[in-house]
Amino acid sequence: MSIWKKTPIEKALKHSIRALLLLLALALPFAATAQPIAVQNLAVLVDADGSETIASVSAPGAAQRFTPLDGLFSAGYTRKVHWLRFSVQAPAAGPWWLEVMPPFLDDLRLFTPAGAGFTERRSGDRLPFASREEAYRGFIFKLALADSAPHTFYLRLQTTSASLVILQLWQPERFQGAKDFDYVVMGFLLGVFMLVLLLNLLLWWGTREPLYGWVSLLVGANLLLYFAFTGLAAQYLLPKMPLLADAAVKASVLIFLGATAPFYRRMLRVERDQKFHFYFFRAMVALPCVLMISLFTGHYPPEATRIAVSFSGLSALLILYLSSRLLRDGRREARYLLLAAVLVLLTRIFGVLFSLDLLPGALGVNVVHLQRWLPLAVTLIMQVALAVRLHESNEAKRQEAQRALLVERDRLRKEVLEHEARWTGAVDAIGEGIWEWDMASDEMLRSRMFDSALGYAEQDLPLTAEAWVELIHPDDLASNAACLQNYLTGKSATYAIEMRLR
């Protein structure tokens, strides 16, 4: 059982997650109806200096130079050229489409068998989008298979982004269904991103709370990263500027890394006196700025992205440590910061496993598809962490203000008592009897000299007007009542009378 009582924000998150899971459960049957066919006998040949040709890699003795793969190729960030050899065996003859993913690969050259040789077909994100064989965020090569026998193809890959290739064979009709579903899912994710971004911008504009501004920057960077890595930027924003679209992929990584630092530093309560942690977050901002300069000058190497990704992994470890420390201190938002850090760290671990080719092919493909949901999950978790942080901060401010009011009330009460004591002392020093009548409460206040002049002790007479009237001589009651009436009705400016008191 939790030691904390859930806030309305946390309850809303719980219901939102349930609704999202229900939506996914309803959508999965539709996605399962369109399953591709995996390629067979996938193998890779590393072309370190880019000197290999289709003739050299397809020569009879070149087969032993290829290294078999388990359905997925991944070599991380490298300058090397890679040749992939694979077989396609369709259940029946006819048109089949070969899908090559992910969408940020620079230069793809597919060599299809044609008679005694091969025909070269090119694609990649450095060519205009209109040159693609299908209007799709990834890359499609349309194949015409004459029979159901296995056919061998070669794919040459050269890219400055992650060298990761997923190959799948589709029937055109099934691909169109899967494509429509894929775009619906991405539209949903982008819609949630934009909604969260708009909400934070409005809250920042309305409250001027700096954390809303920093989380808006982080969500915007996450949105840009998602838009670039899914290929939607190349398809819809920059279809005629492929080089700029390709640069946007790398730039989005750097922008996201830089935007992460100021938000996390404030959420994790890292101040200048924590020198190592403080300057580490400063370096998270400075490093992307330096690498961005090399990107726009045309000197951005693949190693730069490797440095940025590695630094991002280190930052995830630091965030994990600082979150656990906040959790020990009883900070409620630390639970969500810790969960977000774990998810980010998992993505970095999967990235390392991809680059080392340590994930089985089928698992690797599923992880790649799963990672499209991780940025949204981290964004929503961070939004809840921010809401919990500000809720507790506002609650602490309210309690502090309440304590300040109580202190001020006690101070004023003490001042009143001191003033009353001084007034009583002054009255006693004068030696006169002084009284005051509160007509609303019928309470009469009298000095000690008033009671003692009549021979009474201070506690003998009740503090009421009725007790006062009982002291007046019967012959003076009428004149006293007339004098009081004239004062109350305004006929007399003062209430002044001489009377006999018992």
Short mmCIF file of C-alpha atoms in Angstrom, two decimals:
data_model
loop_
_atom_site.label_atom_id
_atom_site.label_comp_id
_atom_site.label_asym_id
_atom_site.label_seq_id
_atom_site.Cartn_x
_atom_site.Cartn_y
_atom_site.Cartn_z
CA MET A 1 0.00 0.00 0.00
CA SER A 2 1.33 3.43 -0.95
CA ILE A 3 2.40 5.77 1.82
CA TRP A 4 1.10 8.69 -0.25
CA LYS A 5 -2.45 9.63 -1.02
CA LYS A 6 -2.97 9.94 -4.76
CA THR A 7 -3.52 13.44 -6.10
CA PRO A 8 -6.23 14.18 -8.72
CA ILE A 9 -3.45 14.44 -11.33
CA GLU A 10 -2.19 10.95 -10.55
CA LYS A 11 -5.71 9.57 -10.66
CA ALA A 12 -6.26 11.22 -14.05
CA LEU A 13 -3.01 9.67 -15.30
CA LYS A 14 -4.15 6.24 -14.15
CA HIS A 15 -7.40 6.54 -16.10
CA SER A 16 -5.55 7.92 -19.16
CA ILE A 17 -3.17 4.96 -19.18
CA ARG A 18 -6.10 2.55 -18.97
CA ALA A 19 -7.80 4.30 -21.89
CA LEU A 20 -4.57 4.17 -23.92
CA LEU A 21 -4.09 0.46 -23.22
CA LEU A 22 -7.71 -0.18 -24.23
CA LEU A 23 -7.14 1.71 -27.48
CA LEU A 24 -4.04 -0.35 -28.21
CA ALA A 25 -5.88 -3.58 -27.41
CA LEU A 26 -8.61 -2.63 -29.87
CA ALA A 27 -6.10 -1.62 -32.52
CA LEU A 28 -3.85 -4.71 -32.33
CA PRO A 29 -6.28 -7.06 -34.12
CA PHE A 30 -6.35 -4.68 -37.09
CA ALA A 31 -2.55 -4.51 -37.13
CA ALA A 32 -2.25 -8.29 -36.90
CA THR A 33 -4.23 -8.79 -40.10
CA ALA A 34 -1.39 -7.29 -42.18
CA GLN A 35 1.74 -9.31 -41.50
CA PRO A 36 4.78 -9.11 -43.80
CA ILE A 37 7.09 -11.90 -44.91
CA ALA A 38 10.63 -11.84 -43.56
CA VAL A 39 13.54 -12.10 -45.93
CA GLN A 40 15.73 -15.18 -45.71
CA ASN A 41 19.45 -15.91 -45.49
CA LEU A 42 20.38 -12.37 -44.46
CA ALA A 43 24.14 -11.79 -44.42
CA VAL A 44 26.47 -8.79 -44.38
CA LEU A 45 29.79 -7.88 -45.93
CA VAL A 46 31.71 -4.92 -44.47
CA ASP A 47 33.17 -2.63 -47.14
CA ALA A 48 35.57 -0.55 -45.05
CA ASP A 49 36.81 1.77 -47.82
CA GLY A 50 33.74 1.66 -50.10
CA SER A 51 35.64 0.02 -52.97
CA GLU A 52 33.39 -3.01 -53.44
CA THR A 53 31.08 -3.28 -56.44
CA ILE A 54 28.13 -5.48 -57.25
CA ALA A 55 30.45 -7.54 -59.41
CA SER A 56 32.91 -8.18 -56.59
CA VAL A 57 30.31 -9.00 -53.92
CA SER A 58 28.25 -11.27 -56.21
CA ALA A 59 31.22 -13.18 -57.60
CA PRO A 60 31.12 -16.96 -57.01
CA GLY A 61 33.87 -16.84 -54.39
CA ALA A 62 32.43 -13.86 -52.49
CA ALA A 63 29.76 -15.84 -50.60
CA GLN A 64 32.19 -16.91 -47.88
CA ARG A 65 33.04 -13.25 -47.18
CA PHE A 66 29.51 -12.57 -45.92
CA THR A 67 28.62 -12.98 -42.24
CA PRO A 68 25.16 -14.50 -41.56
CA LEU A 69 22.67 -12.41 -39.55
CA ASP A 70 19.62 -13.28 -37.53
CA GLY A 71 16.98 -11.26 -39.40
CA LEU A 72 18.23 -7.81 -38.40
CA PHE A 73 21.30 -5.77 -39.34
CA SER A 74 22.74 -3.19 -36.97
CA ALA A 75 26.25 -1.72 -36.91
CA GLY A 76 25.75 1.47 -34.92
CA TYR A 77 27.28 4.75 -36.07
CA THR A 78 30.06 4.08 -38.56
CA ARG A 79 31.64 5.43 -41.75
CA LYS A 80 31.84 1.97 -43.32
CA VAL A 81 29.77 0.76 -46.26
CA HIS A 82 27.80 -2.46 -45.76
CA TRP A 83 26.53 -4.89 -48.36
CA LEU A 84 23.52 -6.98 -47.37
CA ARG A 85 22.74 -10.18 -49.22
CA PHE A 86 19.34 -11.81 -48.74
CA SER A 87 16.87 -14.14 -50.41
CA VAL A 88 13.24 -13.44 -51.20
CA GLN A 89 10.85 -16.34 -51.60
CA ALA A 90 7.27 -15.23 -52.08
CA PRO A 91 4.38 -17.70 -51.72
CA ALA A 92 3.29 -16.91 -55.26
CA ALA A 93 4.43 -15.04 -58.33
CA GLY A 94 3.33 -11.45 -58.88
CA PRO A 95 4.02 -7.98 -57.53
CA TRP A 96 5.69 -7.84 -54.12
CA TRP A 97 7.00 -4.81 -52.28
CA LEU A 98 10.24 -4.79 -50.32
CA GLU A 99 10.14 -2.39 -47.35
CA VAL A 100 13.44 -1.03 -46.02
CA MET A 101 13.37 0.69 -42.64
CA PRO A 102 14.18 2.89 -40.72
CA PRO A 103 13.47 6.05 -42.72
CA PHE A 104 16.70 7.95 -41.90
CA LEU A 105 19.12 5.88 -44.04
CA ASP A 106 21.18 8.07 -46.37
CA ASP A 107 22.09 6.00 -49.43
CA LEU A 108 20.39 2.74 -50.39
CA ARG A 109 21.17 0.84 -53.58
CA LEU A 110 19.20 -2.31 -54.29
CA PHE A 111 20.58 -4.69 -56.90
CA THR A 112 17.85 -6.91 -58.34
CA PRO A 113 18.65 -9.95 -60.53
CA ALA A 114 18.17 -9.28 -64.23
CA GLY A 115 19.28 -12.00 -66.61
CA ALA A 116 22.99 -12.67 -66.10
CA GLY A 117 23.55 -9.53 -63.99
CA PHE A 118 21.84 -7.07 -61.67
CA THR A 119 19.88 -3.84 -62.06
CA GLU A 120 20.65 -0.99 -59.65
CA ARG A 121 17.82 0.96 -58.01
CA ARG A 122 18.53 3.84 -55.64
CA SER A 123 16.75 5.38 -52.71
CA GLY A 124 17.55 7.05 -49.38
CA ASP A 125 16.73 10.20 -47.46
CA ARG A 126 19.31 12.24 -49.42
CA LEU A 127 17.28 11.97 -52.60
CA PRO A 128 14.13 14.07 -53.23
CA PHE A 129 11.04 12.45 -51.79
CA ALA A 130 9.40 12.38 -55.24
CA SER A 131 12.05 9.90 -56.41
CA ARG A 132 10.71 7.18 -54.12
CA GLU A 133 8.75 4.38 -55.71
CA GLU A 134 5.96 4.77 -53.15
CA ALA A 135 4.82 7.85 -51.20
CA TYR A 136 5.83 6.42 -47.85
CA ARG A 137 7.94 7.59 -44.94
CA GLY A 138 10.22 4.56 -45.37
CA PHE A 139 11.66 3.09 -48.54
CA ILE A 140 9.77 0.78 -50.88
CA PHE A 141 11.22 -1.21 -53.79
CA LYS A 142 8.54 -2.73 -56.00
CA LEU A 143 9.52 -6.22 -57.12
CA ALA A 144 8.03 -8.33 -59.90
CA LEU A 145 8.68 -11.95 -59.01
CA ALA A 146 8.13 -14.37 -61.85
CA ASP A 147 7.75 -17.44 -59.63
CA SER A 148 7.80 -18.64 -56.04
CA ALA A 149 11.45 -19.73 -56.18
CA PRO A 150 14.00 -17.96 -53.93
CA HIS A 151 15.68 -14.93 -55.50
CA THR A 152 18.90 -13.36 -54.23
CA PHE A 153 19.21 -9.57 -53.84
CA TYR A 154 22.00 -7.25 -52.71
CA LEU A 155 21.52 -4.01 -50.81
CA ARG A 156 24.34 -1.49 -50.47
CA LEU A 157 24.03 0.75 -47.40
CA GLN A 158 26.01 3.89 -46.63
CA THR A 159 24.75 6.27 -43.97
CA THR A 160 26.00 8.72 -41.35
CA SER A 161 23.04 7.88 -39.12
CA ALA A 162 22.59 4.58 -37.30
CA SER A 163 23.38 1.66 -39.60
CA LEU A 164 20.24 -0.30 -38.85
CA VAL A 165 18.21 -2.12 -41.52
CA ILE A 166 14.90 -3.97 -41.24
CA LEU A 167 13.77 -5.77 -44.42
CA GLN A 168 10.20 -7.02 -44.95
CA LEU A 169 8.30 -8.29 -47.97
CA TRP A 170 4.67 -7.26 -48.53
CA GLN A 171 1.79 -7.89 -50.81
CA PRO A 172 0.76 -4.43 -52.10
CA GLU A 173 -2.79 -4.62 -50.71
CA ARG A 174 -1.66 -5.67 -47.25
CA PHE A 175 1.04 -3.07 -47.23
CA GLN A 176 -1.49 -0.32 -47.92
CA GLY A 177 -3.58 -1.47 -44.97
CA ALA A 178 -0.54 -1.62 -42.67
CA LYS A 179 0.59 1.79 -43.96
CA ASP A 180 -2.77 3.39 -43.19
CA PHE A 181 -2.74 1.93 -39.68
CA ASP A 182 0.87 3.06 -39.18
CA TYR A 183 0.00 6.65 -40.11
CA VAL A 184 -3.06 6.63 -37.86
CA VAL A 185 -0.90 5.53 -34.91
CA MET A 186 1.71 8.18 -35.65
CA GLY A 187 -1.00 10.81 -36.05
CA PHE A 188 -2.36 9.86 -32.64
CA LEU A 189 1.08 10.09 -31.04
CA LEU A 190 1.87 13.41 -32.67
CA GLY A 191 -1.54 14.73 -31.63
CA VAL A 192 -0.84 13.87 -28.00
CA PHE A 193 2.59 15.50 -28.24
CA MET A 194 1.08 18.69 -29.66
CA LEU A 195 -1.69 18.73 -27.08
CA VAL A 196 0.81 18.40 -24.22
CA LEU A 197 3.00 21.11 -25.78
CA LEU A 198 0.06 23.50 -26.17
CA LEU A 199 -1.11 22.83 -22.62
CA ASN A 200 2.31 23.63 -21.17
CA LEU A 201 2.67 26.78 -23.26
CA LEU A 202 -0.70 28.02 -22.05
CA LEU A 203 0.17 27.22 -18.43
CA TRP A 204 3.51 28.95 -18.79
CA TRP A 205 1.90 32.03 -20.33
CA GLY A 206 -0.81 32.09 -17.67
CA THR A 207 1.27 31.36 -14.56
CA ARG A 208 4.77 32.46 -15.59
CA GLU A 209 6.06 29.37 -13.80
CA PRO A 210 9.57 28.74 -15.30
CA LEU A 211 9.22 24.96 -15.15
CA TYR A 212 6.30 25.09 -17.59
CA GLY A 213 8.55 26.95 -20.00
CA TRP A 214 11.37 24.42 -19.68
CA VAL A 215 9.05 21.43 -20.08
CA SER A 216 7.54 23.11 -23.16
CA LEU A 217 11.04 23.27 -24.64
CA LEU A 218 11.60 19.60 -23.80
CA VAL A 219 8.28 18.46 -25.28
CA GLY A 220 8.90 20.56 -28.40
CA ALA A 221 12.34 18.97 -28.82
CA ASN A 222 10.80 15.52 -28.33
CA LEU A 223 8.18 16.33 -30.95
CA LEU A 224 10.88 17.46 -33.41
CA LEU A 225 12.90 14.31 -32.69
CA TYR A 226 9.89 12.08 -33.29
CA PHE A 227 8.90 13.94 -36.48
CA ALA A 228 12.43 13.65 -37.90
CA PHE A 229 13.13 10.03 -36.97
CA THR A 230 9.82 8.72 -38.31
CA GLY A 231 10.47 10.25 -41.74
CA LEU A 232 7.43 12.50 -41.57
CA ALA A 233 9.62 15.62 -41.81
CA ALA A 234 11.14 14.38 -45.09
CA GLN A 235 7.71 13.49 -46.46
CA TYR A 236 5.61 16.49 -45.44
CA LEU A 237 7.89 19.38 -44.42
CA LEU A 238 10.98 19.10 -46.62
CA PRO A 239 10.13 16.83 -49.58
CA LYS A 240 12.22 18.93 -52.00
CA MET A 241 15.09 19.56 -49.60
CA PRO A 242 16.40 16.09 -48.74
CA LEU A 243 19.78 17.26 -47.42
CA LEU A 244 18.07 19.57 -44.96
CA ALA A 245 15.68 16.77 -43.94
CA ASP A 246 18.67 14.48 -43.40
CA ALA A 247 20.40 17.14 -41.28
CA ALA A 248 17.19 17.58 -39.26
CA VAL A 249 17.52 13.98 -38.02
CA LYS A 250 20.93 14.67 -36.48
CA ALA A 251 19.98 18.17 -35.35
CA SER A 252 16.91 16.85 -33.53
CA VAL A 253 19.12 14.52 -31.48
CA LEU A 254 21.31 17.43 -30.43
CA ILE A 255 18.38 19.74 -29.71
CA PHE A 256 16.71 17.08 -27.59
CA LEU A 257 19.90 16.48 -25.59
CA GLY A 258 20.34 20.20 -24.98
CA ALA A 259 16.68 20.74 -24.06
CA THR A 260 16.75 17.88 -21.56
CA ALA A 261 19.37 19.48 -19.31
CA PRO A 262 17.67 22.67 -17.98
CA PHE A 263 14.40 20.92 -17.21
CA TYR A 264 15.95 17.93 -15.42
CA ARG A 265 18.41 20.12 -13.51
CA ARG A 266 15.55 22.09 -12.00
CA MET A 267 13.31 19.09 -11.42
CA LEU A 268 16.17 17.27 -9.67
CA ARG A 269 16.93 20.38 -7.56
CA VAL A 270 20.55 20.59 -8.66
CA GLU A 271 22.01 23.93 -7.57
CA ARG A 272 25.37 25.57 -8.17
CA ASP A 273 26.82 24.29 -4.88
CA GLN A 274 26.59 20.73 -6.28
CA LYS A 275 29.50 21.43 -8.60
CA PHE A 276 29.86 18.11 -10.46
CA HIS A 277 26.14 17.66 -11.11
CA PHE A 278 25.60 21.32 -11.95
CA TYR A 279 28.39 21.49 -14.52
CA PHE A 280 27.44 18.12 -16.00
CA PHE A 281 24.05 19.56 -16.90
CA ARG A 282 25.80 22.65 -18.23
CA ALA A 283 27.91 20.36 -20.45
CA MET A 284 24.70 18.73 -21.71
CA VAL A 285 23.80 22.12 -23.17
CA ALA A 286 27.28 23.09 -24.38
CA LEU A 287 28.09 19.82 -26.18
CA PRO A 288 25.10 19.89 -28.58
CA CYS A 289 25.87 23.53 -29.40
CA VAL A 290 29.44 22.63 -30.39
CA LEU A 291 28.31 19.61 -32.41
CA MET A 292 25.59 21.68 -34.09
CA ILE A 293 28.26 24.01 -35.49
CA SER A 294 30.01 21.07 -37.16
CA LEU A 295 26.65 19.92 -38.54
CA PHE A 296 26.01 23.17 -40.40
CA THR A 297 29.60 23.50 -41.59
CA GLY A 298 29.42 20.08 -43.25
CA HIS A 299 32.01 18.45 -40.97
CA TYR A 300 29.62 16.39 -38.85
CA PRO A 301 31.06 12.85 -38.56
CA PRO A 302 29.16 9.72 -37.47
CA GLU A 303 31.28 9.71 -34.34
CA ALA A 304 29.60 12.96 -33.26
CA THR A 305 26.23 11.27 -32.98
CA ARG A 306 27.88 8.41 -31.11
CA ILE A 307 29.30 10.95 -28.63
CA ALA A 308 25.89 12.62 -28.22
CA VAL A 309 24.11 9.29 -27.69
CA SER A 310 26.77 8.12 -25.22
CA PHE A 311 26.53 11.39 -23.31
CA SER A 312 22.77 10.96 -23.25
CA GLY A 313 23.26 7.52 -21.70
CA LEU A 314 25.50 8.99 -19.00
CA SER A 315 22.91 11.65 -18.31
CA ALA A 316 20.26 8.93 -17.90
CA LEU A 317 22.46 7.25 -15.28
CA LEU A 318 22.96 10.55 -13.45
CA ILE A 319 19.23 11.30 -13.54
CA LEU A 320 18.57 7.81 -12.21
CA TYR A 321 20.96 8.41 -9.29
CA LEU A 322 19.63 11.87 -8.46
CA SER A 323 16.03 10.64 -8.67
CA SER A 324 16.73 7.83 -6.23
CA ARG A 325 18.32 10.36 -3.89
CA LEU A 326 15.22 12.57 -4.07
CA LEU A 327 13.07 9.51 -3.40
CA ARG A 328 15.01 8.83 -0.20
CA ASP A 329 14.37 12.44 0.81
CA GLY A 330 10.62 11.85 0.48
CA ARG A 331 10.09 13.92 -2.68
CA ARG A 332 6.94 12.63 -4.26
CA GLU A 333 7.79 13.57 -7.85
CA ALA A 334 10.96 11.44 -7.58
CA ARG A 335 8.94 8.29 -8.27
CA TYR A 336 8.05 9.55 -11.74
CA LEU A 337 11.50 10.96 -12.43
CA LEU A 338 12.93 7.57 -11.53
CA LEU A 339 10.53 5.75 -13.86
CA ALA A 340 11.30 8.12 -16.74
CA ALA A 341 15.04 7.68 -16.17
CA VAL A 342 14.67 3.88 -16.27
CA LEU A 343 12.80 4.04 -19.59
CA VAL A 344 15.38 6.38 -21.11
CA LEU A 345 18.19 4.15 -19.87
CA LEU A 346 16.50 1.11 -21.43
CA THR A 347 16.43 2.84 -24.82
CA ARG A 348 20.14 3.56 -24.50
CA ILE A 349 20.86 -0.06 -23.57
CA PHE A 350 18.88 -1.30 -26.56
CA GLY A 351 20.85 1.12 -28.74
CA VAL A 352 24.13 -0.37 -27.54
CA LEU A 353 22.84 -3.91 -28.07
CA PHE A 354 21.75 -2.97 -31.59
CA SER A 355 25.17 -1.56 -32.41
CA LEU A 356 26.85 -4.73 -31.14
CA ASP A 357 24.32 -6.98 -32.91
CA LEU A 358 23.50 -8.75 -29.63
CA LEU A 359 19.70 -8.79 -30.03
CA PRO A 360 17.96 -11.61 -31.89
CA GLY A 361 16.38 -10.42 -35.12
CA ALA A 362 12.72 -10.88 -34.16
CA LEU A 363 13.23 -9.27 -30.77
CA GLY A 364 15.15 -6.43 -32.33
CA VAL A 365 12.34 -5.64 -34.76
CA ASN A 366 9.77 -5.63 -31.95
CA VAL A 367 11.97 -3.36 -29.84
CA VAL A 368 12.33 -0.93 -32.75
CA HIS A 369 8.54 -0.73 -33.08
CA LEU A 370 8.13 -0.41 -29.31
CA GLN A 371 10.53 2.51 -29.12
CA ARG A 372 8.14 4.75 -31.00
CA TRP A 373 5.95 4.72 -27.87
CA LEU A 374 8.74 5.35 -25.37
CA PRO A 375 9.16 9.10 -26.09
CA LEU A 376 5.44 9.65 -25.52
CA ALA A 377 5.50 7.54 -22.35
CA VAL A 378 8.48 9.50 -20.97
CA THR A 379 6.81 12.79 -21.90
CA LEU A 380 3.59 11.91 -20.08
CA ILE A 381 5.48 10.64 -17.04
CA MET A 382 7.52 13.85 -16.88
CA GLN A 383 4.31 15.86 -17.18
CA VAL A 384 2.91 14.08 -14.15
CA ALA A 385 6.19 14.58 -12.26
CA LEU A 386 5.99 18.30 -13.00
CA ALA A 387 2.35 18.50 -11.92
CA VAL A 388 3.09 16.66 -8.65
CA ARG A 389 6.12 18.89 -8.02
CA LEU A 390 4.13 22.11 -8.54
CA HIS A 391 1.17 20.77 -6.55
CA GLU A 392 3.39 20.04 -3.55
CA SER A 393 5.20 23.35 -4.00
CA ASN A 394 1.92 25.26 -4.00
CA GLU A 395 0.72 23.26 -1.00
CA ALA A 396 3.94 24.10 0.85
CA LYS A 397 3.51 27.78 -0.02
CA ARG A 398 -0.09 27.68 1.21
CA GLN A 399 0.94 26.10 4.50
CA GLU A 400 3.77 28.61 4.87
CA ALA A 401 1.34 31.48 4.24
CA GLN A 402 -1.05 29.99 6.80
CA ARG A 403 1.76 29.74 9.35
CA ALA A 404 2.71 33.34 8.60
CA LEU A 405 -0.91 34.43 9.17
CA LEU A 406 -0.98 32.63 12.51
CA VAL A 407 2.27 34.27 13.55
CA GLU A 408 0.91 37.68 12.49
CA ARG A 409 -2.33 37.03 14.39
CA ASP A 410 -0.39 36.17 17.55
CA ARG A 411 1.75 39.26 17.11
CA LEU A 412 -1.31 41.51 16.72
CA ARG A 413 -2.99 39.88 19.71
CA LYS A 414 0.11 40.50 21.78
CA GLU A 415 0.16 44.13 20.65
CA VAL A 416 -3.51 44.55 21.58
CA LEU A 417 -2.87 43.12 25.04
CA GLU A 418 0.12 45.39 25.48
CA HIS A 419 -1.89 48.45 24.38
CA GLU A 420 -4.74 47.43 26.68
CA ALA A 421 -2.34 47.05 29.59
CA ARG A 422 -0.86 50.49 28.91
CA TRP A 423 -4.36 52.02 28.61
CA THR A 424 -5.46 50.41 31.87
CA GLY A 425 -2.35 51.62 33.62
CA ALA A 426 -2.90 55.16 32.29
CA VAL A 427 -6.53 55.17 33.40
CA ASP A 428 -5.62 53.90 36.86
CA ALA A 429 -2.93 56.58 37.13
CA ILE A 430 -5.47 59.35 36.32
CA GLY A 431 -7.67 58.21 39.19
CA GLU A 432 -10.94 58.69 37.31
CA GLY A 433 -13.74 56.23 36.71
CA ILE A 434 -14.11 55.49 32.97
CA TRP A 435 -16.74 53.33 31.28
CA GLU A 436 -17.71 52.23 27.77
CA TRP A 437 -20.97 50.66 26.59
CA ASP A 438 -21.17 48.41 23.53
CA MET A 439 -24.83 48.70 22.61
CA ALA A 440 -24.69 45.85 20.09
CA SER A 441 -23.53 43.25 22.64
CA ASP A 442 -24.93 45.11 25.70
CA GLU A 443 -21.50 44.78 27.29
CA MET A 444 -20.18 47.54 29.54
CA LEU A 445 -16.50 47.96 30.27
CA ARG A 446 -15.48 49.93 33.38
CA SER A 447 -12.19 50.86 34.94
CA ARG A 448 -11.30 49.64 38.42
CA MET A 449 -11.54 53.23 39.75
CA PHE A 450 -15.20 53.42 38.66
CA ASP A 451 -16.19 50.40 40.73
CA SER A 452 -14.02 51.32 43.73
CA ALA A 453 -15.46 54.90 43.82
CA LEU A 454 -18.87 53.32 44.47
CA GLY A 455 -17.42 50.94 47.06
CA TYR A 456 -17.51 47.79 44.95
CA ALA A 457 -14.79 45.32 44.19
CA GLU A 458 -13.88 44.76 40.54
CA GLN A 459 -15.81 41.46 40.32
CA ASP A 460 -18.93 42.58 42.21
CA LEU A 461 -20.87 44.23 39.34
CA PRO A 462 -21.83 42.42 36.12
CA LEU A 463 -20.58 44.07 32.93
CA THR A 464 -24.08 44.77 31.52
CA ALA A 465 -26.21 47.89 30.99
CA GLU A 466 -28.94 46.36 33.16
CA ALA A 467 -26.55 46.27 36.14
CA TRP A 468 -25.74 49.93 35.43
CA VAL A 469 -29.42 50.95 35.43
CA GLU A 470 -30.00 49.20 38.75
CA LEU A 471 -27.43 51.54 40.33
CA ILE A 472 -29.24 54.77 39.27
CA HIS A 473 -31.42 56.57 41.83
CA PRO A 474 -35.11 56.14 40.90
CA ASP A 475 -35.63 59.92 40.76
CA ASP A 476 -32.81 60.25 38.14
CA LEU A 477 -34.00 57.47 35.79
CA ALA A 478 -36.29 59.69 33.70
CA SER A 479 -33.73 62.45 33.16
CA ASN A 480 -31.05 59.84 32.26
CA ALA A 481 -33.34 58.16 29.73
CA ALA A 482 -34.20 61.53 28.11
CA CYS A 483 -30.55 62.53 27.90
CA LEU A 484 -29.62 59.20 26.31
CA GLN A 485 -32.49 59.45 23.80
CA ASN A 486 -31.45 62.97 22.75
CA TYR A 487 -27.90 61.72 22.11
CA LEU A 488 -28.98 58.68 20.14
CA THR A 489 -31.37 60.70 17.92
CA GLY A 490 -28.81 63.41 17.31
CA LYS A 491 -30.51 66.19 19.23
CA SER A 492 -27.50 66.39 21.54
CA ALA A 493 -23.86 66.11 20.46
CA THR A 494 -22.80 64.47 23.72
CA TYR A 495 -24.23 62.25 26.40
CA ALA A 496 -23.39 64.14 29.61
CA ILE A 497 -25.44 63.96 32.81
CA GLU A 498 -25.11 64.08 36.56
CA MET A 499 -26.93 61.33 38.47
CA ARG A 500 -26.93 59.57 41.76
CA LEU A 501 -25.60 56.01 41.87
CA ARG A 502 -25.97 53.50 44.68
#
